[in-house]
PDB file of C-alpha atoms in Angstrom:
ATOM      1  CA  UNK K  16      22.487 -13.130 110.710  1.00  0.00           C
ATOM      2  CA  UNK K  17      20.933  -9.604 110.319  1.00  0.00           C
ATOM      3  CA  UNK K  18      23.617  -8.907 107.758  1.00  0.00           C
ATOM      4  CA  UNK K  19      22.968  -7.682 104.781  1.00  0.00           C
ATOM      5  CA  UNK K  20      24.029 -10.972 101.975  1.00  0.00           C
ATOM      6  CA  UNK K  21      26.643  -8.656  99.632  1.00  0.00           C
ATOM      7  CA  UNK K  22      26.932 -11.840  96.950  1.00  0.00           C
ATOM      8  CA  UNK K  23      24.324 -14.851  95.812  1.00  0.00           C
ATOM      9  CA  UNK K  24      25.281 -17.531  93.530  1.00  0.00           C
ATOM     10  CA  UNK K  25      23.374 -20.643  92.631  1.00  0.00           C
ATOM     11  CA  UNK K  26      24.407 -23.778  90.666  1.00  0.00           C
ATOM     12  CA  UNK K  27      22.999 -26.959  89.166  1.00  0.00           C
ATOM     13  CA  UNK K  28      23.904 -30.428  90.548  1.00  0.00           C
ATOM     14  CA  UNK K  29      23.105 -33.276  88.021  1.00  0.00           C
ATOM     15  CA  UNK K  30      21.992 -36.787  89.627  1.00  0.00           C
ATOM     16  CA  UNK K  31      23.851 -39.618  88.514  1.00  0.00           C
ATOM     17  CA  UNK K  32      26.279 -37.760  86.440  1.00  0.00           C
ATOM     18  CA  UNK K  33      29.547 -38.936  88.201  1.00  0.00           C
ATOM     19  CA  UNK K  34      31.857 -37.618  86.134  1.00  0.00           C
ATOM     20  CA  UNK K  35      30.038 -34.088  85.961  1.00  0.00           C
ATOM     21  CA  UNK K  36      30.564 -34.443  89.455  1.00  0.00           C
ATOM     22  CA  UNK K  37      33.041 -31.124  91.127  1.00  0.00           C
ATOM     23  CA  UNK K  38      31.905 -29.157  88.691  1.00  0.00           C
ATOM     24  CA  UNK K  39      29.016 -27.232  90.692  1.00  0.00           C
ATOM     25  CA  UNK K  40      31.569 -26.901  93.764  1.00  0.00           C
ATOM     26  CA  UNK K  41      33.840 -25.803  91.295  1.00  0.00           C
ATOM     27  CA  UNK K  42      32.078 -22.881  90.322  1.00  0.00           C
ATOM     28  CA  UNK K  43      31.219 -22.269  94.143  1.00  0.00           C
ATOM     29  CA  UNK K  44      34.831 -21.657  94.806  1.00  0.00           C
ATOM     30  CA  UNK K  45      35.823 -19.965  91.563  1.00  0.00           C
ATOM     31  CA  UNK K  46      32.715 -17.127  92.550  1.00  0.00           C
ATOM     32  CA  UNK K  47      34.046 -17.094  96.315  1.00  0.00           C
ATOM     33  CA  UNK K  48      37.639 -16.310  95.379  1.00  0.00           C
ATOM     34  CA  UNK K  49      36.433 -13.478  93.139  1.00  0.00           C
ATOM     35  CA  UNK K  50      33.861 -12.060  95.573  1.00  0.00           C
ATOM     36  CA  UNK K  51      37.388 -11.624  97.844  1.00  0.00           C
ATOM     37  CA  UNK K  52      36.566 -14.165 100.232  1.00  0.00           C
ATOM     38  CA  UNK K  53      40.080 -15.841 102.441  1.00  0.00           C
ATOM     39  CA  UNK K  54      41.124 -18.829 100.974  1.00  0.00           C
ATOM     40  CA  UNK K  55      41.222 -19.916 103.775  1.00  0.00           C
ATOM     41  CA  UNK K  56      37.571 -19.885 104.117  1.00  0.00           C
ATOM     42  CA  UNK K  57      37.058 -20.624 100.262  1.00  0.00           C
ATOM     43  CA  UNK K  58      39.285 -23.656 101.152  1.00  0.00           C
ATOM     44  CA  UNK K  59      36.680 -24.862 103.719  1.00  0.00           C
ATOM     45  CA  UNK K  60      33.343 -24.110 101.627  1.00  0.00           C
ATOM     46  CA  UNK K  61      34.922 -26.043  98.771  1.00  0.00           C
ATOM     47  CA  UNK K  62      35.437 -29.543 100.276  1.00  0.00           C
ATOM     48  CA  UNK K  63      32.543 -29.535 101.970  1.00  0.00           C
ATOM     49  CA  UNK K  64      30.411 -28.418  98.708  1.00  0.00           C
ATOM     50  CA  UNK K  65      31.970 -30.982  97.125  1.00  0.00           C
ATOM     51  CA  UNK K  66      31.158 -33.413 100.003  1.00  0.00           C
ATOM     52  CA  UNK K  67      27.446 -32.665  98.956  1.00  0.00           C
ATOM     53  CA  UNK K  68      27.248 -32.051  95.530  1.00  0.00           C
ATOM     54  CA  UNK K  69      28.945 -35.831  95.107  1.00  0.00           C
ATOM     55  CA  UNK K  70      25.953 -37.224  98.023  1.00  0.00           C
ATOM     56  CA  UNK K  71      23.892 -35.510  95.681  1.00  0.00           C
ATOM     57  CA  UNK K  72      25.230 -37.105  92.378  1.00  0.00           C
ATOM     58  CA  UNK K  73      25.438 -40.873  94.339  1.00  0.00           C
ATOM     59  CA  UNK K  74      22.307 -40.303  96.038  1.00  0.00           C
ATOM     60  CA  UNK K  75      19.404 -37.992  94.232  1.00  0.00           C
ATOM     61  CA  UNK K  76      17.663 -37.199  90.799  1.00  0.00           C
ATOM     62  CA  UNK K  77      19.052 -33.524  90.767  1.00  0.00           C
ATOM     63  CA  UNK K  78      19.700 -30.269  93.453  1.00  0.00           C
ATOM     64  CA  UNK K  79      21.645 -26.749  93.398  1.00  0.00           C
ATOM     65  CA  UNK K  80      23.725 -25.015  95.323  1.00  0.00           C
ATOM     66  CA  UNK K  81      23.275 -21.922  96.727  1.00  0.00           C
ATOM     67  CA  UNK K  82      25.402 -19.783  97.997  1.00  0.00           C
ATOM     68  CA  UNK K  83      25.323 -16.601 100.404  1.00  0.00           C
ATOM     69  CA  UNK K  84      28.578 -14.386 100.866  1.00  0.00           C
ATOM     70  CA  UNK K  85      28.079 -11.749 103.722  1.00  0.00           C
ATOM     71  CA  UNK K  86      30.931  -9.314 105.428  1.00  0.00           C
ATOM     72  CA  UNK K  87      30.863 -11.885 108.205  1.00  0.00           C
ATOM     73  CA  UNK K  88      30.468 -15.685 107.277  1.00  0.00           C
ATOM     74  CA  UNK K  89      29.299 -17.129 103.896  1.00  0.00           C
ATOM     75  CA  UNK K  90      26.000 -19.029 103.882  1.00  0.00           C
ATOM     76  CA  UNK K  91      25.600 -22.323 101.850  1.00  0.00           C
ATOM     77  CA  UNK K  92      22.711 -24.185 101.271  1.00  0.00           C
ATOM     78  CA  UNK K  93      22.683 -27.588  98.914  1.00  0.00           C
ATOM     79  CA  UNK K  94      19.232 -28.920  98.378  1.00  0.00           C
ATOM     80  CA  UNK K  95      18.151 -32.096  95.765  1.00  0.00           C
ATOM     81  CA  UNK K  96      15.301 -34.156  94.967  1.00  0.00           C
ATOM     82  CA  UNK K  97      15.907 -37.647  95.451  1.00  0.00           C
ATOM     83  CA  UNK K  98      15.401 -40.200  98.606  1.00  0.00           C
ATOM     84  CA  UNK K  99      15.889 -38.296 101.157  1.00  0.00           C
ATOM     85  CA  UNK K 100      17.724 -40.105 104.459  1.00  0.00           C
ATOM     86  CA  UNK K 101      16.076 -42.226 106.130  1.00  0.00           C
ATOM     87  CA  UNK K 102      17.940 -42.299 109.318  1.00  0.00           C
ATOM     88  CA  UNK K 103      20.112 -39.000 109.664  1.00  0.00           C
ATOM     89  CA  UNK K 104      22.185 -39.953 112.601  1.00  0.00           C
ATOM     90  CA  UNK K 105      23.611 -43.450 110.764  1.00  0.00           C
ATOM     91  CA  UNK K 106      23.942 -41.234 108.183  1.00  0.00           C
ATOM     92  CA  UNK K 107      26.476 -38.909 109.981  1.00  0.00           C
ATOM     93  CA  UNK K 108      28.456 -42.411 111.485  1.00  0.00           C
ATOM     94  CA  UNK K 109      31.766 -41.684 109.920  1.00  0.00           C
ATOM     95  CA  UNK K 110      32.510 -45.211 108.043  1.00  0.00           C
ATOM     96  CA  UNK K 111      28.771 -45.590 106.951  1.00  0.00           C
ATOM     97  CA  UNK K 112      27.428 -45.323 103.933  1.00  0.00           C
ATOM     98  CA  UNK K 113      24.637 -46.390 101.582  1.00  0.00           C
ATOM     99  CA  UNK K 114      26.503 -46.168  98.272  1.00  0.00           C
ATOM    100  CA  UNK K 115      26.417 -48.544  95.235  1.00  0.00           C
ATOM    101  CA  UNK K 116      29.484 -51.073  94.694  1.00  0.00           C
ATOM    102  CA  UNK K 117      29.685 -48.710  91.578  1.00  0.00           C
ATOM    103  CA  UNK K 118      30.336 -46.224  93.276  1.00  0.00           C
ATOM    104  CA  UNK K 119      32.556 -47.770  95.823  1.00  0.00           C
ATOM    105  CA  UNK K 120      34.849 -48.568  92.777  1.00  0.00           C
ATOM    106  CA  UNK K 121      35.282 -45.425  91.969  1.00  0.00           C
ATOM    107  CA  UNK K 122      36.702 -44.276  95.258  1.00  0.00           C
ATOM    108  CA  UNK K 123      33.408 -42.762  96.424  1.00  0.00           C
ATOM    109  CA  UNK K 124      31.099 -44.233  99.354  1.00  0.00           C
ATOM    110  CA  UNK K 125      33.775 -44.036 102.444  1.00  0.00           C
ATOM    111  CA  UNK K 126      31.130 -42.664 104.773  1.00  0.00           C
ATOM    112  CA  UNK K 127      33.196 -39.928 105.494  1.00  0.00           C
ATOM    113  CA  UNK K 128      31.341 -37.001 103.192  1.00  0.00           C
ATOM    114  CA  UNK K 129      28.973 -36.273 106.054  1.00  0.00           C
ATOM    115  CA  UNK K 130      31.600 -36.354 109.228  1.00  0.00           C
ATOM    116  CA  UNK K 131      34.009 -34.130 106.823  1.00  0.00           C
ATOM    117  CA  UNK K 132      31.307 -31.400 106.138  1.00  0.00           C
ATOM    118  CA  UNK K 133      30.428 -31.281 109.744  1.00  0.00           C
ATOM    119  CA  UNK K 134      34.604 -30.869 110.528  1.00  0.00           C
ATOM    120  CA  UNK K 135      34.926 -28.149 108.049  1.00  0.00           C
ATOM    121  CA  UNK K 136      31.922 -25.867 108.341  1.00  0.00           C
ATOM    122  CA  UNK K 137      31.115 -24.168 111.893  1.00  0.00           C
ATOM    123  CA  UNK K 138      27.618 -24.690 111.409  1.00  0.00           C
ATOM    124  CA  UNK K 139      25.369 -27.533 109.658  1.00  0.00           C
ATOM    125  CA  UNK K 140      22.019 -28.402 109.608  1.00  0.00           C
ATOM    126  CA  UNK K 141      20.363 -31.292 107.779  1.00  0.00           C
ATOM    127  CA  UNK K 142      16.690 -31.737 106.961  1.00  0.00           C
ATOM    128  CA  UNK K 143      15.527 -35.022 105.245  1.00  0.00           C
ATOM    129  CA  UNK K 144      11.683 -35.766 103.992  1.00  0.00           C
ATOM    130  CA  UNK K 145      12.261 -39.486 103.147  1.00  0.00           C
ATOM    131  CA  UNK K 146      10.983 -39.638  99.911  1.00  0.00           C
ATOM    132  CA  UNK K 147      11.454 -36.316  98.869  1.00  0.00           C
ATOM    133  CA  UNK K 148      14.539 -35.286  99.438  1.00  0.00           C
ATOM    134  CA  UNK K 149      17.579 -33.633 101.286  1.00  0.00           C
ATOM    135  CA  UNK K 150      18.090 -29.891 102.422  1.00  0.00           C
ATOM    136  CA  UNK K 151      21.697 -29.316 103.882  1.00  0.00           C
ATOM    137  CA  UNK K 152      22.510 -25.864 105.426  1.00  0.00           C
ATOM    138  CA  UNK K 153      26.283 -24.816 106.071  1.00  0.00           C
ATOM    139  CA  UNK K 154      27.371 -21.579 108.154  1.00  0.00           C
ATOM    140  CA  UNK K 155      30.973 -20.843 107.353  1.00  0.00           C
ATOM    141  CA  UNK K 156      32.783 -17.613 109.847  1.00  0.00           C
ATOM    142  CA  UNK K 157      35.403 -15.689 107.334  1.00  0.00           C
ATOM    143  CA  UNK K 158      38.915 -15.486 108.377  1.00  0.00           C
ATOM    144  CA  UNK K 159      38.801 -18.065 111.256  1.00  0.00           C
ATOM    145  CA  UNK K 160      35.866 -20.258 111.856  1.00  0.00           C
ATOM    146  CA  UNK K 161      37.304 -23.574 112.905  1.00  0.00           C
ATOM    147  CA  UNK K 162      40.711 -23.096 111.720  1.00  0.00           C
ATOM    148  CA  UNK K 163      40.194 -26.508 109.596  1.00  0.00           C
ATOM    149  CA  UNK K 164      42.973 -26.812 106.547  1.00  0.00           C
ATOM    150  CA  UNK K 165      45.855 -24.458 108.110  1.00  0.00           C
TER     151      UNK K 165
ATOM    152  CA  UNK M   9      56.012 -17.723  89.387  1.00  0.00           C
ATOM    153  CA  UNK M  10      59.554 -18.634  89.583  1.00  0.00           C
ATOM    154  CA  UNK M  11      59.945 -20.972  92.895  1.00  0.00           C
ATOM    155  CA  UNK M  12      62.792 -21.189  95.338  1.00  0.00           C
ATOM    156  CA  UNK M  13      65.994 -22.579  94.081  1.00  0.00           C
ATOM    157  CA  UNK M  14      66.166 -25.940  96.880  1.00  0.00           C
ATOM    158  CA  UNK M  15      61.752 -26.065  96.380  1.00  0.00           C
ATOM    159  CA  UNK M  16      61.062 -29.314  94.738  1.00  0.00           C
ATOM    160  CA  UNK M  17      58.589 -28.533  92.314  1.00  0.00           C
ATOM    161  CA  UNK M  18      56.449 -30.836  89.899  1.00  0.00           C
ATOM    162  CA  UNK M  19      58.688 -30.810  87.258  1.00  0.00           C
ATOM    163  CA  UNK M  20      61.534 -31.700  89.416  1.00  0.00           C
ATOM    164  CA  UNK M  21      59.302 -34.678  90.583  1.00  0.00           C
ATOM    165  CA  UNK M  22      58.680 -35.403  87.332  1.00  0.00           C
ATOM    166  CA  UNK M  23      62.255 -35.941  86.552  1.00  0.00           C
ATOM    167  CA  UNK M  24      63.795 -37.812  89.172  1.00  0.00           C
ATOM    168  CA  UNK M  25      61.216 -39.621  89.162  1.00  0.00           C
ATOM    169  CA  UNK M  26      60.268 -40.704  85.551  1.00  0.00           C
ATOM    170  CA  UNK M  27      56.608 -39.569  85.448  1.00  0.00           C
ATOM    171  CA  UNK M  28      54.992 -39.111  81.902  1.00  0.00           C
ATOM    172  CA  UNK M  29      53.553 -35.798  82.209  1.00  0.00           C
ATOM    173  CA  UNK M  30      49.657 -36.383  80.505  1.00  0.00           C
ATOM    174  CA  UNK M  31      48.230 -33.150  80.929  1.00  0.00           C
ATOM    175  CA  UNK M  32      48.698 -29.625  82.725  1.00  0.00           C
ATOM    176  CA  UNK M  33      52.062 -29.064  81.321  1.00  0.00           C
ATOM    177  CA  UNK M  34      52.049 -25.201  81.671  1.00  0.00           C
ATOM    178  CA  UNK M  35      51.520 -25.778  85.461  1.00  0.00           C
ATOM    179  CA  UNK M  36      54.784 -27.826  86.545  1.00  0.00           C
ATOM    180  CA  UNK M  37      56.856 -25.210  87.948  1.00  0.00           C
ATOM    181  CA  UNK M  38      54.104 -25.536  90.772  1.00  0.00           C
ATOM    182  CA  UNK M  39      56.027 -25.960  94.575  1.00  0.00           C
ATOM    183  CA  UNK M  40      55.429 -29.309  96.239  1.00  0.00           C
ATOM    184  CA  UNK M  41      54.214 -28.941  99.463  1.00  0.00           C
ATOM    185  CA  UNK M  42      53.843 -32.458 100.685  1.00  0.00           C
ATOM    186  CA  UNK M  43      52.293 -35.739  99.467  1.00  0.00           C
ATOM    187  CA  UNK M  44      49.432 -38.394 100.314  1.00  0.00           C
ATOM    188  CA  UNK M  45      49.342 -41.583  98.680  1.00  0.00           C
ATOM    189  CA  UNK M  46      44.993 -42.657  98.631  1.00  0.00           C
ATOM    190  CA  UNK M  47      42.271 -44.322  96.287  1.00  0.00           C
ATOM    191  CA  UNK M  48      39.266 -42.192  98.320  1.00  0.00           C
ATOM    192  CA  UNK M  49      38.151 -39.667  97.502  1.00  0.00           C
ATOM    193  CA  UNK M  50      36.758 -38.269 100.586  1.00  0.00           C
ATOM    194  CA  UNK M  51      39.649 -39.251 102.530  1.00  0.00           C
ATOM    195  CA  UNK M  52      41.851 -36.960 100.136  1.00  0.00           C
ATOM    196  CA  UNK M  53      39.380 -33.971 100.445  1.00  0.00           C
ATOM    197  CA  UNK M  54      40.005 -34.587 104.482  1.00  0.00           C
ATOM    198  CA  UNK M  55      43.373 -34.767 104.514  1.00  0.00           C
ATOM    199  CA  UNK M  56      44.698 -32.899 101.477  1.00  0.00           C
ATOM    200  CA  UNK M  57      46.364 -29.682 102.173  1.00  0.00           C
ATOM    201  CA  UNK M  58      47.459 -27.313  99.274  1.00  0.00           C
ATOM    202  CA  UNK M  59      50.819 -28.078  97.209  1.00  0.00           C
ATOM    203  CA  UNK M  60      49.994 -31.325  97.758  1.00  0.00           C
ATOM    204  CA  UNK M  61      50.806 -34.120  95.065  1.00  0.00           C
ATOM    205  CA  UNK M  62      48.554 -37.217  95.296  1.00  0.00           C
ATOM    206  CA  UNK M  63      49.695 -40.246  94.679  1.00  0.00           C
ATOM    207  CA  UNK M  64      46.659 -43.023  93.157  1.00  0.00           C
ATOM    208  CA  UNK M  65      45.521 -45.827  91.019  1.00  0.00           C
ATOM    209  CA  UNK M  66      42.041 -43.672  90.468  1.00  0.00           C
ATOM    210  CA  UNK M  67      41.744 -42.528  86.692  1.00  0.00           C
ATOM    211  CA  UNK M  68      38.299 -40.769  86.382  1.00  0.00           C
ATOM    212  CA  UNK M  69      37.667 -37.375  86.216  1.00  0.00           C
ATOM    213  CA  UNK M  70      36.730 -36.829  89.692  1.00  0.00           C
ATOM    214  CA  UNK M  71      39.830 -36.992  90.415  1.00  0.00           C
ATOM    215  CA  UNK M  72      40.683 -33.780  88.712  1.00  0.00           C
ATOM    216  CA  UNK M  73      37.901 -32.280  91.069  1.00  0.00           C
ATOM    217  CA  UNK M  74      39.019 -33.581  94.082  1.00  0.00           C
ATOM    218  CA  UNK M  75      42.567 -31.974  93.357  1.00  0.00           C
ATOM    219  CA  UNK M  76      41.297 -28.261  91.882  1.00  0.00           C
ATOM    220  CA  UNK M  77      39.099 -28.332  94.732  1.00  0.00           C
ATOM    221  CA  UNK M  78      41.720 -29.422  97.424  1.00  0.00           C
ATOM    222  CA  UNK M  79      44.380 -26.964  95.650  1.00  0.00           C
ATOM    223  CA  UNK M  80      46.869 -30.367  95.555  1.00  0.00           C
ATOM    224  CA  UNK M  81      50.119 -29.768  93.596  1.00  0.00           C
ATOM    225  CA  UNK M  82      49.344 -32.709  91.199  1.00  0.00           C
ATOM    226  CA  UNK M  83      48.120 -35.886  90.619  1.00  0.00           C
ATOM    227  CA  UNK M  84      50.523 -38.850  90.228  1.00  0.00           C
ATOM    228  CA  UNK M  85      48.838 -42.055  88.926  1.00  0.00           C
ATOM    229  CA  UNK M  86      50.998 -44.810  89.985  1.00  0.00           C
ATOM    230  CA  UNK M  87      51.178 -48.787  88.839  1.00  0.00           C
ATOM    231  CA  UNK M  88      50.870 -48.315  85.023  1.00  0.00           C
ATOM    232  CA  UNK M  89      47.004 -46.903  84.756  1.00  0.00           C
ATOM    233  CA  UNK M  90      46.073 -44.904  82.254  1.00  0.00           C
ATOM    234  CA  UNK M  91      43.598 -42.308  82.853  1.00  0.00           C
ATOM    235  CA  UNK M  92      41.012 -41.673  79.747  1.00  0.00           C
ATOM    236  CA  UNK M  93      40.697 -38.331  77.838  1.00  0.00           C
ATOM    237  CA  UNK M  94      38.249 -36.894  79.879  1.00  0.00           C
ATOM    238  CA  UNK M  95      40.443 -37.450  82.487  1.00  0.00           C
ATOM    239  CA  UNK M  96      42.978 -35.520  80.603  1.00  0.00           C
ATOM    240  CA  UNK M  97      41.015 -32.798  79.189  1.00  0.00           C
ATOM    241  CA  UNK M  98      39.093 -31.945  83.143  1.00  0.00           C
ATOM    242  CA  UNK M  99      43.102 -31.648  83.860  1.00  0.00           C
ATOM    243  CA  UNK M 100      43.932 -29.097  81.348  1.00  0.00           C
ATOM    244  CA  UNK M 101      40.688 -27.308  81.891  1.00  0.00           C
ATOM    245  CA  UNK M 102      41.495 -27.330  85.916  1.00  0.00           C
ATOM    246  CA  UNK M 103      45.389 -26.696  85.038  1.00  0.00           C
ATOM    247  CA  UNK M 104      45.824 -29.556  87.536  1.00  0.00           C
ATOM    248  CA  UNK M 105      48.980 -31.632  86.159  1.00  0.00           C
ATOM    249  CA  UNK M 106      48.204 -35.072  85.790  1.00  0.00           C
ATOM    250  CA  UNK M 107      51.254 -37.798  85.445  1.00  0.00           C
ATOM    251  CA  UNK M 108      51.628 -41.024  85.565  1.00  0.00           C
ATOM    252  CA  UNK M 109      54.044 -43.936  86.123  1.00  0.00           C
ATOM    253  CA  UNK M 110      54.093 -47.915  85.810  1.00  0.00           C
ATOM    254  CA  UNK M 111      55.872 -47.661  88.993  1.00  0.00           C
ATOM    255  CA  UNK M 112      53.650 -49.071  92.388  1.00  0.00           C
ATOM    256  CA  UNK M 113      52.130 -46.490  94.657  1.00  0.00           C
ATOM    257  CA  UNK M 114      54.747 -47.393  97.714  1.00  0.00           C
ATOM    258  CA  UNK M 115      57.641 -46.820  95.539  1.00  0.00           C
ATOM    259  CA  UNK M 116      56.659 -43.469  94.492  1.00  0.00           C
ATOM    260  CA  UNK M 117      55.874 -42.385  97.769  1.00  0.00           C
ATOM    261  CA  UNK M 118      59.516 -44.057  98.664  1.00  0.00           C
ATOM    262  CA  UNK M 119      61.185 -42.354  96.140  1.00  0.00           C
ATOM    263  CA  UNK M 120      59.234 -38.714  96.614  1.00  0.00           C
ATOM    264  CA  UNK M 121      60.454 -38.928 100.264  1.00  0.00           C
ATOM    265  CA  UNK M 122      63.685 -39.162  99.675  1.00  0.00           C
ATOM    266  CA  UNK M 123      63.476 -36.466  97.146  1.00  0.00           C
ATOM    267  CA  UNK M 124      62.699 -34.328 100.487  1.00  0.00           C
ATOM    268  CA  UNK M 125      59.315 -33.941 100.356  1.00  0.00           C
ATOM    269  CA  UNK M 126      57.896 -34.658 103.633  1.00  0.00           C
TER     270      UNK M 126
END
């Protein structure tokens, strides 16, 4: 973990702005491609980032995604200001969701977001301060990793 | 990028299934590698592979974000559901072919399978 970051990007995420959802993740995908990261890693980051971004859109007031590119890995942190997660274990359970009926009607809230993120990433840590927000930290090893998407 | 002669492209699918092209008409020569049917966005993010066609009845702009992030070949909106202008403009922007049909998803999937998309 003592490598030097060779690229750093940050993009904002607006809570409740359903129809802007995916903008930050799309920017991350483009930035990683331009940084020369391999397709498989870019794909895994894009999928995980989107799920995390939609969690912010659906549940929080605002947030941002921060990305650091290293020679051997990509680190992503998604931080938000919002209600936080009261029970992280429950939130990680496939099928469990606290999304609104409105969100579910749009095809969100399947309870697959955090499990998807865990599957796509190589390392995942979730810190939550109820009433304050959530910080989700992800690591993706470049050119190999968990092989998801291949 | 010229596709292989025997490779099914979005254009080939649109003609064979009688689909209406709503957006992304500049990207119709994209090859199709597979397909999936779902109205759950997370399912598509988890299961969609690059080059898949996504058949859905969801019409909002987030479908385009999902397709772009998962590197899907195209979105086909089934059963006569009509995407709004914001979805169309997002599809143009993200270069995702967006097509529609009055046929239900089940029928479209069956015809796509018959075309050799597996």
